[in-house]
Amino acid sequence: MFIIKNGAALTTCLKNSMFEGSIGFVPTMGALHEGHLSLIKKSKAQNGFTVCSIFINPTQFNNLTDFEKYPVTLEKDIDLLEQSGCDCLFLPSIHEIYPPGYQAPHYAITELEAVFEGSYRPGHFQGVCQVVHRLLNLVAPDKLYLGEKDFQQCMVIKKLIRLLNIPVVVIVCATLREADGLAMSSRNMRLSEEDRRKAPYIYQTLLQIANSFNAQSLLPSLKKELEEKGFKIDYLDVADADNLSAISETTTRKVALIAAFIGEVRLIDNIVF
Ligand code: AMP
């Protein structure tokens, strides 16, 4: 696997590597787990060359502690990527992504920024757009692999790609879960033993919503139950899965979304139904 730290070297590597077919790209913030690796696997199956990036993007963190405590496991990540057969790891420095004098544009992602993650994490999706825009320019992939676990992020990135007319196909991949249903996440390793035992209630709650005839009416009691178990809920709601607006009688595809703290760790999850 090539390990490359700057854009110019990446361009040379992509030009000189003897591969046939398309380039698949999996952007990550590292602390890799099976969920990330499932994206790599899919990219490998569908492309001649797979690039994974690891970059902990400061501009998408609206909470300094969350940024400072974001897990870093680079040696292990490199091993996992080697084993998964990833062709190239792109490890840019902060200056590679945000060169001196970088002026962040404003991305017109409008209503997507006003709800759920957008309203609880001001500036978060502008930061996501900044880094993804820059990475797509540097890697210039044919296909971009994203996890449905970050449901709203997938919608934002698709919108960014439409807005800027970037020639890349987005492939959204299913959420990988632990045996007890907890969505795999780099943040899970920050959970205490007791909080880790409680964390699967998040997915169990989403399943209850997806399996009920009147999901909306269940929400208050489900929130209360989670709060009694010690969760601090930012949101637990059902929305139209196509645009995240409020559901109506005509909504066909719904998504239940949750963001909740257990201790200091904020977890998100969703289920489409
Ligand atoms: P992150 O490193 O958290 O920024 O995630 C990098 C990519 O992996 C994003 O597209 C995530 O949605 C995706 N991802 C994270 N967790 C999972 C999971 N449990 N299953 C599938 N994809 C995931």
PDB file of C-alpha atoms and ligand atoms in Angstrom:
ATOM      1  CA  MET A   1       0.000   0.000   0.000  1.00  0.00           C
ATOM      2  CA  PHE A   2       1.277   3.462  -0.863  1.00  0.00           C
ATOM      3  CA  ILE A   3       1.273   5.919   2.031  1.00  0.00           C
ATOM      4  CA  ILE A   4       1.185   9.443   0.701  1.00  0.00           C
ATOM      5  CA  LYS A   5       1.191  12.746   2.517  1.00  0.00           C
ATOM      6  CA  ASN A   6       0.785  15.417  -0.127  1.00  0.00           C
ATOM      7  CA  GLY A   7      -1.403  16.172  -3.096  1.00  0.00           C
ATOM      8  CA  ALA A   8       1.379  16.347  -5.704  1.00  0.00           C
ATOM      9  CA  ALA A   9       2.709  12.904  -4.704  1.00  0.00           C
ATOM     10  CA  LEU A  10      -0.825  11.534  -4.773  1.00  0.00           C
ATOM     11  CA  THR A  11      -1.354  12.763  -8.346  1.00  0.00           C
ATOM     12  CA  THR A  12       1.943  11.145  -9.409  1.00  0.00           C
ATOM     13  CA  CYS A  13       1.048   7.898  -7.640  1.00  0.00           C
ATOM     14  CA  LEU A  14      -2.360   7.743  -9.325  1.00  0.00           C
ATOM     15  CA  LYS A  15      -0.796   8.518 -12.728  1.00  0.00           C
ATOM     16  CA  ASN A  16       2.015   5.962 -12.408  1.00  0.00           C
ATOM     17  CA  SER A  17       0.119   3.115 -10.788  1.00  0.00           C
ATOM     18  CA  MET A  18      -0.710   0.411 -13.270  1.00  0.00           C
ATOM     19  CA  PHE A  19      -4.384  -0.241 -12.653  1.00  0.00           C
ATOM     20  CA  GLU A  20      -7.353  -0.721 -14.866  1.00  0.00           C
ATOM     21  CA  GLY A  21     -10.713   0.903 -14.329  1.00  0.00           C
ATOM     22  CA  SER A  22     -11.945   3.474 -11.894  1.00  0.00           C
ATOM     23  CA  ILE A  23     -10.723   5.052  -8.657  1.00  0.00           C
ATOM     24  CA  GLY A  24     -12.754   4.494  -5.485  1.00  0.00           C
ATOM     25  CA  PHE A  25     -12.305   6.798  -2.505  1.00  0.00           C
ATOM     26  CA  VAL A  26     -13.109   6.282   1.196  1.00  0.00           C
ATOM     27  CA  PRO A  27     -12.556   9.410   3.324  1.00  0.00           C
ATOM     28  CA  THR A  28     -12.216   8.757   7.077  1.00  0.00           C
ATOM     29  CA  MET A  29     -10.945  10.303  10.291  1.00  0.00           C
ATOM     30  CA  GLY A  30      -9.116   7.108  11.258  1.00  0.00           C
ATOM     31  CA  ALA A  31      -9.508   4.903  14.360  1.00  0.00           C
ATOM     32  CA  LEU A  32     -10.684   2.417  11.783  1.00  0.00           C
ATOM     33  CA  HIS A  33     -13.158  -0.375  12.504  1.00  0.00           C
ATOM     34  CA  GLU A  34     -15.090  -2.976  10.504  1.00  0.00           C
ATOM     35  CA  GLY A  35     -17.558  -0.310   9.360  1.00  0.00           C
ATOM     36  CA  HIS A  36     -14.795   1.640   7.607  1.00  0.00           C
ATOM     37  CA  LEU A  37     -13.318  -1.581   6.239  1.00  0.00           C
ATOM     38  CA  SER A  38     -16.669  -2.543   4.692  1.00  0.00           C
ATOM     39  CA  LEU A  39     -16.452   0.652   2.624  1.00  0.00           C
ATOM     40  CA  ILE A  40     -12.911  -0.246   1.530  1.00  0.00           C
ATOM     41  CA  LYS A  41     -14.075  -3.749   0.619  1.00  0.00           C
ATOM     42  CA  LYS A  42     -16.928  -2.379  -1.492  1.00  0.00           C
ATOM     43  CA  SER A  43     -14.614   0.070  -3.217  1.00  0.00           C
ATOM     44  CA  LYS A  44     -12.126  -2.688  -3.970  1.00  0.00           C
ATOM     45  CA  ALA A  45     -14.885  -4.812  -5.511  1.00  0.00           C
ATOM     46  CA  GLN A  46     -16.057  -1.955  -7.737  1.00  0.00           C
ATOM     47  CA  ASN A  47     -12.834  -0.171  -8.739  1.00  0.00           C
ATOM     48  CA  GLY A  48      -9.334  -0.802 -10.023  1.00  0.00           C
ATOM     49  CA  PHE A  49      -7.713   1.380  -7.348  1.00  0.00           C
ATOM     50  CA  THR A  50      -8.874   2.307  -3.849  1.00  0.00           C
ATOM     51  CA  VAL A  51      -7.711   5.354  -1.918  1.00  0.00           C
ATOM     52  CA  CYS A  52      -8.521   5.782   1.766  1.00  0.00           C
ATOM     53  CA  SER A  53      -7.792   9.069   3.508  1.00  0.00           C
ATOM     54  CA  ILE A  54      -7.260   9.640   7.205  1.00  0.00           C
ATOM     55  CA  PHE A  55      -7.582  13.247   8.299  1.00  0.00           C
ATOM     56  CA  ILE A  56      -9.117  14.472  11.544  1.00  0.00           C
ATOM     57  CA  ASN A  57     -10.711  17.609  10.191  1.00  0.00           C
ATOM     58  CA  PRO A  58     -10.659  20.355  12.841  1.00  0.00           C
ATOM     59  CA  THR A  59     -13.193  22.544  11.024  1.00  0.00           C
ATOM     60  CA  GLN A  60     -16.023  20.043  11.464  1.00  0.00           C
ATOM     61  CA  PHE A  61     -15.668  19.842  15.257  1.00  0.00           C
ATOM     62  CA  ASN A  62     -17.824  22.323  17.104  1.00  0.00           C
ATOM     63  CA  ASN A  63     -16.625  20.978  20.439  1.00  0.00           C
ATOM     64  CA  LEU A  64     -12.943  21.306  21.346  1.00  0.00           C
ATOM     65  CA  THR A  65     -12.990  18.358  23.793  1.00  0.00           C
ATOM     66  CA  ASP A  66     -14.482  16.078  21.135  1.00  0.00           C
ATOM     67  CA  PHE A  67     -11.664  17.106  18.764  1.00  0.00           C
ATOM     68  CA  GLU A  68      -8.928  16.735  21.367  1.00  0.00           C
ATOM     69  CA  LYS A  69     -10.211  13.351  22.517  1.00  0.00           C
ATOM     70  CA  TYR A  70     -10.823  11.987  19.027  1.00  0.00           C
ATOM     71  CA  PRO A  71      -9.019   8.611  19.026  1.00  0.00           C
ATOM     72  CA  VAL A  72      -5.798   8.277  17.023  1.00  0.00           C
ATOM     73  CA  THR A  73      -4.647   4.704  16.222  1.00  0.00           C
ATOM     74  CA  LEU A  74      -2.534   5.237  13.113  1.00  0.00           C
ATOM     75  CA  GLU A  75      -0.264   2.152  13.353  1.00  0.00           C
ATOM     76  CA  LYS A  76      -3.276  -0.139  13.760  1.00  0.00           C
ATOM     77  CA  ASP A  77      -5.143   1.688  10.965  1.00  0.00           C
ATOM     78  CA  ILE A  78      -2.222   1.113   8.581  1.00  0.00           C
ATOM     79  CA  ASP A  79      -2.191  -2.617   9.450  1.00  0.00           C
ATOM     80  CA  LEU A  80      -5.931  -2.914   8.886  1.00  0.00           C
ATOM     81  CA  LEU A  81      -5.733  -1.072   5.564  1.00  0.00           C
ATOM     82  CA  GLU A  82      -2.825  -3.280   4.423  1.00  0.00           C
ATOM     83  CA  GLN A  83      -4.812  -6.390   5.345  1.00  0.00           C
ATOM     84  CA  SER A  84      -7.918  -5.113   3.551  1.00  0.00           C
ATOM     85  CA  GLY A  85      -5.912  -4.648   0.342  1.00  0.00           C
ATOM     86  CA  CYS A  86      -6.382  -0.874   0.178  1.00  0.00           C
ATOM     87  CA  ASP A  87      -4.094   0.478  -2.571  1.00  0.00           C
ATOM     88  CA  CYS A  88      -3.250   3.885  -1.149  1.00  0.00           C
ATOM     89  CA  LEU A  89      -3.528   5.690   2.166  1.00  0.00           C
ATOM     90  CA  PHE A  90      -3.642   9.461   1.846  1.00  0.00           C
ATOM     91  CA  LEU A  91      -2.502  11.129   5.067  1.00  0.00           C
ATOM     92  CA  PRO A  92      -2.552  14.858   4.396  1.00  0.00           C
ATOM     93  CA  SER A  93      -1.235  17.457   6.816  1.00  0.00           C
ATOM     94  CA  ILE A  94      -3.420  20.310   7.952  1.00  0.00           C
ATOM     95  CA  HIS A  95      -1.609  22.641   5.494  1.00  0.00           C
ATOM     96  CA  GLU A  96      -2.244  20.270   2.615  1.00  0.00           C
ATOM     97  CA  ILE A  97      -5.988  20.539   3.213  1.00  0.00           C
ATOM     98  CA  TYR A  98      -6.065  24.169   4.354  1.00  0.00           C
ATOM     99  CA  PRO A  99      -3.064  25.934   2.763  1.00  0.00           C
ATOM    100  CA  PRO A 100      -1.967  29.247   4.318  1.00  0.00           C
ATOM    101  CA  GLY A 101      -4.429  31.894   3.169  1.00  0.00           C
ATOM    102  CA  TYR A 102      -7.218  29.336   2.586  1.00  0.00           C
ATOM    103  CA  GLN A 103     -10.562  31.123   2.524  1.00  0.00           C
ATOM    104  CA  ALA A 104     -13.470  28.842   3.309  1.00  0.00           C
ATOM    105  CA  PRO A 105     -16.300  29.334   0.842  1.00  0.00           C
ATOM    106  CA  HIS A 106     -19.875  29.237   2.088  1.00  0.00           C
ATOM    107  CA  TYR A 107     -21.631  26.116   0.861  1.00  0.00           C
ATOM    108  CA  ALA A 108     -25.343  26.635   0.140  1.00  0.00           C
ATOM    109  CA  ILE A 109     -26.587  23.463   1.764  1.00  0.00           C
ATOM    110  CA  THR A 110     -29.484  25.492   3.207  1.00  0.00           C
ATOM    111  CA  GLU A 111     -32.202  23.500   4.992  1.00  0.00           C
ATOM    112  CA  LEU A 112     -29.957  20.486   5.577  1.00  0.00           C
ATOM    113  CA  GLU A 113     -27.876  22.667   7.850  1.00  0.00           C
ATOM    114  CA  ALA A 114     -30.852  23.825   9.902  1.00  0.00           C
ATOM    115  CA  VAL A 115     -32.046  20.480  11.263  1.00  0.00           C
ATOM    116  CA  PHE A 116     -30.772  17.609  13.445  1.00  0.00           C
ATOM    117  CA  GLU A 117     -26.931  17.501  13.355  1.00  0.00           C
ATOM    118  CA  GLY A 118     -26.932  20.920  11.683  1.00  0.00           C
ATOM    119  CA  SER A 119     -28.833  22.624  14.466  1.00  0.00           C
ATOM    120  CA  TYR A 120     -26.971  20.869  17.310  1.00  0.00           C
ATOM    121  CA  ARG A 121     -23.505  21.266  15.755  1.00  0.00           C
ATOM    122  CA  PRO A 122     -23.276  24.792  14.309  1.00  0.00           C
ATOM    123  CA  GLY A 123     -20.752  24.984  11.472  1.00  0.00           C
ATOM    124  CA  HIS A 124     -20.251  21.204  11.408  1.00  0.00           C
ATOM    125  CA  PHE A 125     -21.539  20.620   7.893  1.00  0.00           C
ATOM    126  CA  GLN A 126     -19.680  23.652   6.482  1.00  0.00           C
ATOM    127  CA  GLY A 127     -16.524  21.970   7.855  1.00  0.00           C
ATOM    128  CA  VAL A 128     -17.532  18.640   6.302  1.00  0.00           C
ATOM    129  CA  CYS A 129     -18.070  20.371   2.939  1.00  0.00           C
ATOM    130  CA  GLN A 130     -14.686  22.123   3.173  1.00  0.00           C
ATOM    131  CA  VAL A 131     -12.742  18.923   3.735  1.00  0.00           C
ATOM    132  CA  VAL A 132     -14.705  16.781   1.276  1.00  0.00           C
ATOM    133  CA  HIS A 133     -14.460  19.455  -1.437  1.00  0.00           C
ATOM    134  CA  ARG A 134     -10.693  19.658  -0.957  1.00  0.00           C
ATOM    135  CA  LEU A 135     -10.232  15.866  -0.810  1.00  0.00           C
ATOM    136  CA  LEU A 136     -12.325  15.329  -3.939  1.00  0.00           C
ATOM    137  CA  ASN A 137     -10.170  17.889  -5.769  1.00  0.00           C
ATOM    138  CA  LEU A 138      -6.977  16.139  -4.665  1.00  0.00           C
ATOM    139  CA  VAL A 139      -8.055  12.525  -5.200  1.00  0.00           C
ATOM    140  CA  ALA A 140     -10.422  13.080  -8.159  1.00  0.00           C
ATOM    141  CA  PRO A 141     -12.106   9.699  -7.662  1.00  0.00           C
ATOM    142  CA  ASP A 142     -14.787   8.164  -9.881  1.00  0.00           C
ATOM    143  CA  LYS A 143     -16.714   6.782  -6.916  1.00  0.00           C
ATOM    144  CA  LEU A 144     -17.040   8.046  -3.355  1.00  0.00           C
ATOM    145  CA  TYR A 145     -17.971   5.610  -0.558  1.00  0.00           C
ATOM    146  CA  LEU A 146     -19.945   6.920   2.428  1.00  0.00           C
ATOM    147  CA  GLY A 147     -21.621   5.201   5.372  1.00  0.00           C
ATOM    148  CA  GLU A 148     -25.368   5.472   5.970  1.00  0.00           C
ATOM    149  CA  LYS A 149     -24.541   5.667   9.682  1.00  0.00           C
ATOM    150  CA  ASP A 150     -23.964   9.398   8.986  1.00  0.00           C
ATOM    151  CA  PHE A 151     -27.296   9.744   7.205  1.00  0.00           C
ATOM    152  CA  GLN A 152     -27.474  13.543   7.117  1.00  0.00           C
ATOM    153  CA  GLN A 153     -23.810  13.790   6.127  1.00  0.00           C
ATOM    154  CA  CYS A 154     -24.527  11.611   3.069  1.00  0.00           C
ATOM    155  CA  MET A 155     -27.311  14.027   2.060  1.00  0.00           C
ATOM    156  CA  VAL A 156     -25.055  17.061   2.589  1.00  0.00           C
ATOM    157  CA  ILE A 157     -22.218  15.572   0.521  1.00  0.00           C
ATOM    158  CA  LYS A 158     -24.590  14.585  -2.293  1.00  0.00           C
ATOM    159  CA  LYS A 159     -25.872  18.155  -2.298  1.00  0.00           C
ATOM    160  CA  LEU A 160     -22.322  19.563  -2.318  1.00  0.00           C
ATOM    161  CA  ILE A 161     -21.489  17.374  -5.320  1.00  0.00           C
ATOM    162  CA  ARG A 162     -24.613  18.544  -7.167  1.00  0.00           C
ATOM    163  CA  LEU A 163     -23.951  22.206  -6.300  1.00  0.00           C
ATOM    164  CA  LEU A 164     -20.352  22.076  -7.547  1.00  0.00           C
ATOM    165  CA  ASN A 165     -21.010  19.669 -10.418  1.00  0.00           C
ATOM    166  CA  ILE A 166     -18.236  17.338  -9.258  1.00  0.00           C
ATOM    167  CA  PRO A 167     -18.041  14.282 -11.544  1.00  0.00           C
ATOM    168  CA  VAL A 168     -18.166  11.546  -8.894  1.00  0.00           C
ATOM    169  CA  VAL A 169     -20.731   8.837  -8.128  1.00  0.00           C
ATOM    170  CA  VAL A 170     -21.736   8.489  -4.468  1.00  0.00           C
ATOM    171  CA  ILE A 171     -22.184   4.977  -3.091  1.00  0.00           C
ATOM    172  CA  VAL A 172     -23.917   4.864   0.295  1.00  0.00           C
ATOM    173  CA  CYS A 173     -23.041   1.742   2.297  1.00  0.00           C
ATOM    174  CA  ALA A 174     -25.103   0.049   5.039  1.00  0.00           C
ATOM    175  CA  THR A 175     -24.267   0.641   8.710  1.00  0.00           C
ATOM    176  CA  LEU A 176     -22.171  -2.099  10.272  1.00  0.00           C
ATOM    177  CA  ARG A 177     -23.163  -2.992  13.819  1.00  0.00           C
ATOM    178  CA  GLU A 178     -21.742  -4.867  16.763  1.00  0.00           C
ATOM    179  CA  ALA A 179     -23.505  -8.151  17.650  1.00  0.00           C
ATOM    180  CA  ASP A 180     -25.685  -6.278  20.170  1.00  0.00           C
ATOM    181  CA  GLY A 181     -26.818  -3.730  17.554  1.00  0.00           C
ATOM    182  CA  LEU A 182     -24.602  -0.788  18.514  1.00  0.00           C
ATOM    183  CA  ALA A 183     -23.505   1.017  15.334  1.00  0.00           C
ATOM    184  CA  MET A 184     -19.736   0.736  14.989  1.00  0.00           C
ATOM    185  CA  SER A 185     -18.091   4.093  15.603  1.00  0.00           C
ATOM    186  CA  SER A 186     -14.618   5.354  16.403  1.00  0.00           C
ATOM    187  CA  ARG A 187     -16.172   7.103  19.406  1.00  0.00           C
ATOM    188  CA  ASN A 188     -17.333   3.773  20.933  1.00  0.00           C
ATOM    189  CA  MET A 189     -13.815   3.178  22.262  1.00  0.00           C
ATOM    190  CA  ARG A 190     -14.265   6.176  24.554  1.00  0.00           C
ATOM    191  CA  LEU A 191     -17.252   4.566  26.329  1.00  0.00           C
ATOM    192  CA  SER A 192     -16.775   3.307  29.890  1.00  0.00           C
ATOM    193  CA  GLU A 193     -17.641  -0.358  30.485  1.00  0.00           C
ATOM    194  CA  GLU A 194     -20.977   0.563  31.989  1.00  0.00           C
ATOM    195  CA  ASP A 195     -21.859   3.016  29.218  1.00  0.00           C
ATOM    196  CA  ARG A 196     -20.860   0.448  26.594  1.00  0.00           C
ATOM    197  CA  ARG A 197     -23.411  -1.926  28.139  1.00  0.00           C
ATOM    198  CA  LYS A 198     -26.117   0.748  27.851  1.00  0.00           C
ATOM    199  CA  ALA A 199     -25.217   1.954  24.352  1.00  0.00           C
ATOM    200  CA  PRO A 200     -27.257  -0.715  22.441  1.00  0.00           C
ATOM    201  CA  TYR A 201     -30.468   0.878  23.806  1.00  0.00           C
ATOM    202  CA  ILE A 202     -29.974   3.460  21.066  1.00  0.00           C
ATOM    203  CA  TYR A 203     -30.505   0.936  18.276  1.00  0.00           C
ATOM    204  CA  GLN A 204     -33.231  -0.885  20.221  1.00  0.00           C
ATOM    205  CA  THR A 205     -35.118   2.407  20.433  1.00  0.00           C
ATOM    206  CA  LEU A 206     -34.772   2.966  16.683  1.00  0.00           C
ATOM    207  CA  LEU A 207     -36.061  -0.561  16.001  1.00  0.00           C
ATOM    208  CA  GLN A 208     -39.114   0.068  18.177  1.00  0.00           C
ATOM    209  CA  ILE A 209     -39.878   3.186  16.140  1.00  0.00           C
ATOM    210  CA  ALA A 210     -39.396   1.427  12.801  1.00  0.00           C
ATOM    211  CA  ASN A 211     -41.654  -1.454  13.861  1.00  0.00           C
ATOM    212  CA  SER A 212     -44.522   0.667  15.196  1.00  0.00           C
ATOM    213  CA  PHE A 213     -47.614   1.773  13.262  1.00  0.00           C
ATOM    214  CA  ASN A 214     -47.579   5.288  14.662  1.00  0.00           C
ATOM    215  CA  ALA A 215     -43.924   6.078  15.233  1.00  0.00           C
ATOM    216  CA  GLN A 216     -44.502   9.726  16.102  1.00  0.00           C
ATOM    217  CA  SER A 217     -46.739   9.001  19.065  1.00  0.00           C
ATOM    218  CA  LEU A 218     -44.118   6.735  20.638  1.00  0.00           C
ATOM    219  CA  LEU A 219     -41.382   9.360  20.713  1.00  0.00           C
ATOM    220  CA  PRO A 220     -42.115  11.045  24.075  1.00  0.00           C
ATOM    221  CA  SER A 221     -42.204   7.756  26.009  1.00  0.00           C
ATOM    222  CA  LEU A 222     -39.088   6.418  24.260  1.00  0.00           C
ATOM    223  CA  LYS A 223     -37.197   9.631  25.059  1.00  0.00           C
ATOM    224  CA  LYS A 224     -38.251   9.366  28.677  1.00  0.00           C
ATOM    225  CA  GLU A 225     -37.084   5.745  28.895  1.00  0.00           C
ATOM    226  CA  LEU A 226     -33.671   6.644  27.464  1.00  0.00           C
ATOM    227  CA  GLU A 227     -33.325   9.599  29.816  1.00  0.00           C
ATOM    228  CA  GLU A 228     -34.148   7.358  32.764  1.00  0.00           C
ATOM    229  CA  LYS A 229     -31.324   5.061  31.665  1.00  0.00           C
ATOM    230  CA  GLY A 230     -28.920   8.025  31.782  1.00  0.00           C
ATOM    231  CA  PHE A 231     -28.833   9.206  28.171  1.00  0.00           C
ATOM    232  CA  LYS A 232     -28.888  12.930  27.404  1.00  0.00           C
ATOM    233  CA  ILE A 233     -30.791  13.249  24.159  1.00  0.00           C
ATOM    234  CA  ASP A 234     -30.087  15.950  21.572  1.00  0.00           C
ATOM    235  CA  TYR A 235     -32.816  14.643  19.261  1.00  0.00           C
ATOM    236  CA  LEU A 236     -34.878  11.539  18.643  1.00  0.00           C
ATOM    237  CA  ASP A 237     -37.240  12.046  15.739  1.00  0.00           C
ATOM    238  CA  VAL A 238     -38.717  10.694  12.535  1.00  0.00           C
ATOM    239  CA  ALA A 239     -38.292  12.559   9.245  1.00  0.00           C
ATOM    240  CA  ASP A 240     -38.806  12.170   5.522  1.00  0.00           C
ATOM    241  CA  ALA A 241     -35.786  10.145   4.390  1.00  0.00           C
ATOM    242  CA  ASP A 242     -35.590  12.008   1.076  1.00  0.00           C
ATOM    243  CA  ASN A 243     -35.186  15.533   2.469  1.00  0.00           C
ATOM    244  CA  LEU A 244     -35.297  15.349   6.295  1.00  0.00           C
ATOM    245  CA  SER A 245     -38.464  17.456   6.413  1.00  0.00           C
ATOM    246  CA  ALA A 246     -41.359  16.617   8.748  1.00  0.00           C
ATOM    247  CA  ILE A 247     -43.294  13.519   7.761  1.00  0.00           C
ATOM    248  CA  SER A 248     -46.806  13.715   6.345  1.00  0.00           C
ATOM    249  CA  GLU A 249     -49.392  11.149   5.257  1.00  0.00           C
ATOM    250  CA  THR A 250     -47.765  10.970   1.842  1.00  0.00           C
ATOM    251  CA  THR A 251     -44.232  10.234   3.127  1.00  0.00           C
ATOM    252  CA  THR A 252     -43.173   6.843   1.832  1.00  0.00           C
ATOM    253  CA  ARG A 253     -39.558   6.536   3.060  1.00  0.00           C
ATOM    254  CA  LYS A 254     -38.993   7.548   6.646  1.00  0.00           C
ATOM    255  CA  VAL A 255     -35.883   7.744   8.767  1.00  0.00           C
ATOM    256  CA  ALA A 256     -35.673   7.650  12.555  1.00  0.00           C
ATOM    257  CA  LEU A 257     -32.671   9.632  13.748  1.00  0.00           C
ATOM    258  CA  ILE A 258     -31.047   9.930  17.131  1.00  0.00           C
ATOM    259  CA  ALA A 259     -28.150  11.788  18.716  1.00  0.00           C
ATOM    260  CA  ALA A 260     -27.557  11.186  22.393  1.00  0.00           C
ATOM    261  CA  PHE A 261     -24.805  11.502  24.959  1.00  0.00           C
ATOM    262  CA  ILE A 262     -23.821   8.638  27.216  1.00  0.00           C
ATOM    263  CA  GLY A 263     -21.446  10.206  29.670  1.00  0.00           C
ATOM    264  CA  GLU A 264     -19.206  12.504  27.630  1.00  0.00           C
ATOM    265  CA  VAL A 265     -19.575  10.562  24.407  1.00  0.00           C
ATOM    266  CA  ARG A 266     -22.076  11.669  21.789  1.00  0.00           C
ATOM    267  CA  LEU A 267     -23.385   8.873  19.583  1.00  0.00           C
ATOM    268  CA  ILE A 268     -25.599   9.086  16.495  1.00  0.00           C
ATOM    269  CA  ASP A 269     -27.564   6.416  14.681  1.00  0.00           C
ATOM    270  CA  ASN A 270     -30.506   6.071  12.309  1.00  0.00           C
ATOM    271  CA  ILE A 271     -32.769   3.538  10.667  1.00  0.00           C
ATOM    272  CA  VAL A 272     -34.632   3.918   7.378  1.00  0.00           C
ATOM    273  CA  PHE A 273     -38.095   2.357   7.222  1.00  0.00           C
TER     274      PHE A 273
HETATM  275  P1  AMP B   1     -15.495   8.683  10.081  1.00  0.00           P
HETATM  276  O1  AMP B   1     -14.110   8.155  10.189  1.00  0.00           O
HETATM  277  O2  AMP B   1     -16.324   8.501  11.303  1.00  0.00           O
HETATM  278  O3  AMP B   1     -15.530  10.085   9.519  1.00  0.00           O
HETATM  279  O4  AMP B   1     -16.211   7.761   8.992  1.00  0.00           O
HETATM  280  C1  AMP B   1     -15.699   7.609   7.699  1.00  0.00           C
HETATM  281  C2  AMP B   1     -16.748   6.957   6.841  1.00  0.00           C
HETATM  282  O5  AMP B   1     -17.073   5.673   7.377  1.00  0.00           O
HETATM  283  C3  AMP B   1     -18.050   7.757   6.779  1.00  0.00           C
HETATM  284  O6  AMP B   1     -18.588   7.710   5.466  1.00  0.00           O
HETATM  285  C4  AMP B   1     -18.919   7.031   7.766  1.00  0.00           C
HETATM  286  O7  AMP B   1     -20.294   7.180   7.519  1.00  0.00           O
HETATM  287  C5  AMP B   1     -18.471   5.595   7.545  1.00  0.00           C
HETATM  288  N1  AMP B   1     -18.814   4.776   8.706  1.00  0.00           N
HETATM  289  C6  AMP B   1     -18.577   5.085  10.015  1.00  0.00           C
HETATM  290  N2  AMP B   1     -19.090   4.134  10.820  1.00  0.00           N
HETATM  291  C7  AMP B   1     -19.667   3.209  10.010  1.00  0.00           C
HETATM  292  C8  AMP B   1     -20.381   1.991  10.243  1.00  0.00           C
HETATM  293  N3  AMP B   1     -20.621   1.540  11.465  1.00  0.00           N
HETATM  294  N4  AMP B   1     -20.836   1.296   9.164  1.00  0.00           N
HETATM  295  C9  AMP B   1     -20.605   1.764   7.907  1.00  0.00           C
HETATM  296  N5  AMP B   1     -19.952   2.910   7.627  1.00  0.00           N
HETATM  297  C10 AMP B   1     -19.487   3.616   8.655  1.00  0.00           C
END
